[in-house]
Short mmCIF file of C-alpha atoms in Angstrom, two decimals:
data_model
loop_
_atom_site.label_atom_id
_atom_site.label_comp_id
_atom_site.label_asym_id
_atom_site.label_seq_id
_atom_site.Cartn_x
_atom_site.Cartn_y
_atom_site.Cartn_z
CA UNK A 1 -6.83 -2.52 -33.00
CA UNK A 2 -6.73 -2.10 -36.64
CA UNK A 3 -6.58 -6.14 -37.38
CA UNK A 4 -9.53 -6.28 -35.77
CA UNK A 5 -8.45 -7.60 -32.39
CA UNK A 6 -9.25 -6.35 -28.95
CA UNK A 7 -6.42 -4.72 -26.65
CA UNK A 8 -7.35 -4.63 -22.77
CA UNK A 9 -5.74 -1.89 -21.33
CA UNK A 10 -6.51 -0.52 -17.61
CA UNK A 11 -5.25 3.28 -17.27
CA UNK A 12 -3.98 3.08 -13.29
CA UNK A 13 -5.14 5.88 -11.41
CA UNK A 14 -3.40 7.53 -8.64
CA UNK A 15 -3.78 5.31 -5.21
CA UNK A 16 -4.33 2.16 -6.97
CA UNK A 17 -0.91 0.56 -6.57
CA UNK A 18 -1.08 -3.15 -5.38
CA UNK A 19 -0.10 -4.52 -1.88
CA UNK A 20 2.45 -6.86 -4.20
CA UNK A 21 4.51 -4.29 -5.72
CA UNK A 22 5.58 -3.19 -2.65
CA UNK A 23 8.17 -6.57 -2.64
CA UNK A 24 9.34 -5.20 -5.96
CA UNK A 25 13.17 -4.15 -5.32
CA UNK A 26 14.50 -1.47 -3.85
CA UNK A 27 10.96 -0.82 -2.79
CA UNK A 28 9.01 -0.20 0.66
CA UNK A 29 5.73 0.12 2.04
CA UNK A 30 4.69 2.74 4.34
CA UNK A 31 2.06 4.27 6.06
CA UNK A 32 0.88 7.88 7.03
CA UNK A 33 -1.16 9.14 9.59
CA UNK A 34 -3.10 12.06 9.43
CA UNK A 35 -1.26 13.38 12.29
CA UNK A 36 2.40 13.37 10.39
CA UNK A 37 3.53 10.03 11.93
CA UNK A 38 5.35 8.33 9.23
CA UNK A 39 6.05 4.07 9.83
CA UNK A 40 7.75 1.48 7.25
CA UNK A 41 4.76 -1.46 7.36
CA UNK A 42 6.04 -4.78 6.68
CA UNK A 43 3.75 -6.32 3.69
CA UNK A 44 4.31 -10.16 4.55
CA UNK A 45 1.75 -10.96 7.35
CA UNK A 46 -1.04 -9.49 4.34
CA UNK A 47 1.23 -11.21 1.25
CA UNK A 48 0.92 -14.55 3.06
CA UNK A 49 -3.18 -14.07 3.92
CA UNK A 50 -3.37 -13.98 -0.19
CA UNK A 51 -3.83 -10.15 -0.39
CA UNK A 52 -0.65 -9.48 -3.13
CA UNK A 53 -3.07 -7.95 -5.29
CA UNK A 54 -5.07 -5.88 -3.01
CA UNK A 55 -5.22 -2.03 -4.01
CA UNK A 56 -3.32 0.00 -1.20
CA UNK A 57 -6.38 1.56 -0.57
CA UNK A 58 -8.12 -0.84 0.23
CA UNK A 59 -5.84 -1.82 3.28
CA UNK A 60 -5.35 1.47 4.59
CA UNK A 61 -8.31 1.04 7.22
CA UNK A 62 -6.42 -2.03 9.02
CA UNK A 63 -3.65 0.01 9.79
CA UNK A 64 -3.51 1.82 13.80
CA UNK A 65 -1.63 4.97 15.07
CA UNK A 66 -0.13 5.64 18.49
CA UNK A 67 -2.27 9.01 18.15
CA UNK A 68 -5.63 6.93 18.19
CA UNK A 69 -6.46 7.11 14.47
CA UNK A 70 -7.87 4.11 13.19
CA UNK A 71 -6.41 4.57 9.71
CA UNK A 72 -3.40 5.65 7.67
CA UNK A 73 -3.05 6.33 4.02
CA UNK A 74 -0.45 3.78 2.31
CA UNK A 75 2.17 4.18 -0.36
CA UNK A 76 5.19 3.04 -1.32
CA UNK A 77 8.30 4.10 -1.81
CA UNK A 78 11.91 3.80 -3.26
CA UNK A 79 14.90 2.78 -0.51
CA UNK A 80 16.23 6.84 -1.69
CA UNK A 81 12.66 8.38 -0.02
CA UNK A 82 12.54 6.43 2.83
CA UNK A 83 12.99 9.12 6.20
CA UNK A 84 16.26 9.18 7.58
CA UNK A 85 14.71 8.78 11.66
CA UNK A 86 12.23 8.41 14.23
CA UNK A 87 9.63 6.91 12.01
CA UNK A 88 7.08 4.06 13.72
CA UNK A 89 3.83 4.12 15.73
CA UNK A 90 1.76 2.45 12.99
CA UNK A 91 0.99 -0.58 13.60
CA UNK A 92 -1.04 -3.28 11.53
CA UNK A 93 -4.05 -4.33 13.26
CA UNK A 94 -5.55 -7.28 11.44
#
């Protein structure tokens, strides 16, 4: 900075949203398997193991589909985005 002091700033890249924003409101968490299976994941079994600030990334391989895949990309979304039916089959497996 110009008086001389220091500024830390971390430029967030795409997929690097935290397992605790997910509680933020009007927010969810859900998961997406490669083959189109879409599942709202409830974050509070990995909140209460300490994980809050865990990347979503990060906790994409503990995730299981119905179809067999042993991983599903995370994200989260706004309560507006959310699919209207016949989401589930992805299950959190530790």
């Amino acid at each position: 900075m110009a008086d001389g002091s220091r500024q830390l700033v971390r430029d967030w890249a795409y997929g690097e949203a935290r397992l605790g924003w997910a509680t933020a409101a009007r927010s969810s968490l859900w998961a997406r398997c490669g083959c189109g299976r879409e599942a709202a994941i409830d974050p509070h079994p990995w909140l209460s193991q300490g994980l809050s600030r865990q990347t979503l990334h990060d906790l994409e391989h503990r995730l299981r589909c119905v179809c067999g895949a042993r991983q599903a990309s995370l994200e989260i979304r706004g309560l507006a985005e959310a699919p209207g039916g016949g989401a589930g089959g992805i299950h959190v497996f530790r």
